[in-house]
């Protein structure tokens, strides 16, 4: 592992001067940018996979687990505090096996199926359209529905939209009323398929483009409901997929195109453990996760070329870490633990996403409970909040805030991957008269003295300060020790003539609010 000093263009002199006294300098352009960070960057993803829905979000009204109309009360309350703007459902790969009519009506009359994508588990459809949309309504979440292109039909998808959103006298709206819901729900985001290049039908981009046009034609806007139709986009480095879809679908009803990028330490055959890794594994994975910046930039370049006026949004509707499942758990259920490493990864990703919101309008971490880089883990009646949950909570101040560009002058750590890891990283935004600074120290051993300077008025006082850190990067919260990693009050800062001086502990995320 090599360390190198990397300066941002145009800032070398300032960096040289300040780095003698500081480990890093952050110059904040607080005149303003006029760019708002879309709240939807903080989106979630909930799939019928493992214990995400059953045992995670939903236990049913008759469960001995305390619940609010069938939703786990502890999870429900924790999600409320997170201020989730949007949540995707029912998949993922499951979406292309899902037939929504099996999941409506009386619980004991619902159809069942084998979840062929995820461990062959029996799916009893007790959590369906009503249960998902009511949860969104109760938590103030915008629903994002993923429709079935792979094994469904145009008719089935068109009827689903009518069922959810029509207020008129139509067959599907009448069926909804008969099932106990008088008024339609508001549904904005609608995905036409998922991973159409893979589990969603193994299609070519040309073939999928035609299908998108056909399906999209019959997804109607009922009343004042306006659908935002999302095409099933590329995985990682598949730039050709984006290019073909943009060529075929701009101006043809596509409002958004998705992208999936997972942070997988897959270089040794297996994906590696979520909790047992070396320090160099940690830095390697950080350099892999920040490669997303390159990936975003390249997909955006193609979109800029084929849609210069920016009509089509990019939605990163699956992202996060993907490790081996916890020993002894179903390999198809993707249940993994979550350490301080996941927290740092979440923070670095947000810092990147915020820079691309001119085109990137949504991101949905995979997944909300018990699956992959989850916010929450449950076990019968117990629940723990993961380090990733805490980052989402500490960063949610940036939702709908004005993004303030900031130049971070910091040494970088090099691994054998292309992207060198910044030792210090940051996001700064402003909302309701307060400036919010999120600062990250990726260095596992050394605290970092950081000087934050401001171009304009700067700040007069810090009104709140919290830190997320732990003795060891492998630390995590488990059911016998649920609070190993949690935010704490932070005091290691002072306002000086030069700006704001902060000392970040090793491997930490710090959130400051200032006036
Ligand atoms: O999030 C798990 C799976 O990853 C999703 O079902 C699929 O879309 C992706 O491959």
PDB file of C-alpha atoms and ligand atoms in Angstrom, residues 45 47-49 88 90-95 117-118 194-195 197 199 260 262 317-319 322 334 365-367 371-372, ligand 1:
ATOM      1  CA  UNK A  45     -34.673  -1.169  -1.971  1.00  0.00           C
ATOM      2  CA  UNK A  47     -37.107  -7.257  -2.330  1.00  0.00           C
ATOM      3  CA  UNK A  48     -38.872 -10.526  -1.596  1.00  0.00           C
ATOM      4  CA  UNK A  49     -35.512 -12.053  -0.792  1.00  0.00           C
ATOM      5  CA  UNK A  88     -38.183   0.130  -4.579  1.00  0.00           C
ATOM      6  CA  UNK A  90     -40.817  -6.086  -5.114  1.00  0.00           C
ATOM      7  CA  UNK A  91     -37.430  -6.764  -6.753  1.00  0.00           C
ATOM      8  CA  UNK A  92     -34.765  -7.196  -8.121  1.00  0.00           C
ATOM      9  CA  UNK A  93     -34.814 -10.530  -9.839  1.00  0.00           C
ATOM     10  CA  UNK A  94     -37.960 -11.471  -7.929  1.00  0.00           C
ATOM     11  CA  UNK A  95     -39.911  -8.756  -9.768  1.00  0.00           C
ATOM     12  CA  UNK A 117     -34.306 -16.479  -7.671  1.00  0.00           C
ATOM     13  CA  UNK A 118     -33.674 -16.604  -3.953  1.00  0.00           C
ATOM     14  CA  UNK A 194     -35.169  -5.324 -13.898  1.00  0.00           C
ATOM     15  CA  UNK A 195     -31.762  -6.450 -15.135  1.00  0.00           C
ATOM     16  CA  UNK A 197     -29.761  -8.323 -19.615  1.00  0.00           C
ATOM     17  CA  UNK A 199     -32.310 -12.448 -14.484  1.00  0.00           C
ATOM     18  CA  UNK A 260     -26.537  -1.272 -10.868  1.00  0.00           C
ATOM     19  CA  UNK A 262     -22.175  -3.491  -6.311  1.00  0.00           C
ATOM     20  CA  UNK A 317     -31.370   1.717  -8.191  1.00  0.00           C
ATOM     21  CA  UNK A 318     -29.090  -0.972  -6.730  1.00  0.00           C
ATOM     22  CA  UNK A 319     -25.777  -0.316  -4.981  1.00  0.00           C
ATOM     23  CA  UNK A 322     -22.015  -7.774  -1.395  1.00  0.00           C
ATOM     24  CA  UNK A 334     -27.912 -12.855   1.114  1.00  0.00           C
ATOM     25  CA  UNK A 365     -29.104   0.871  -1.517  1.00  0.00           C
ATOM     26  CA  UNK A 366     -29.543  -2.909  -1.541  1.00  0.00           C
ATOM     27  CA  UNK A 367     -31.364  -3.589   0.728  1.00  0.00           C
ATOM     28  CA  UNK A 371     -30.216  -8.399   2.905  1.00  0.00           C
ATOM     29  CA  UNK A 372     -26.786  -7.275   1.625  1.00  0.00           C
TER      30      UNK A 372
HETATM   31  O1  LIG B   1     -30.113  -7.137  -4.704  1.00  0.00           O
HETATM   32  C1  LIG B   1     -29.975  -8.482  -5.036  1.00  0.00           C
HETATM   33  C2  LIG B   1     -30.077  -8.748  -6.535  1.00  0.00           C
HETATM   34  O2  LIG B   1     -29.009  -8.162  -7.203  1.00  0.00           O
HETATM   35  C3  LIG B   1     -31.285  -8.187  -7.235  1.00  0.00           C
HETATM   36  O3  LIG B   1     -32.397  -9.000  -7.112  1.00  0.00           O
HETATM   37  C4  LIG B   1     -30.838  -8.131  -8.662  1.00  0.00           C
HETATM   38  O4  LIG B   1     -31.488  -7.126  -9.392  1.00  0.00           O
HETATM   39  C5  LIG B   1     -29.348  -7.913  -8.547  1.00  0.00           C
HETATM   40  O5  LIG B   1     -28.631  -8.787  -9.350  1.00  0.00           O
END
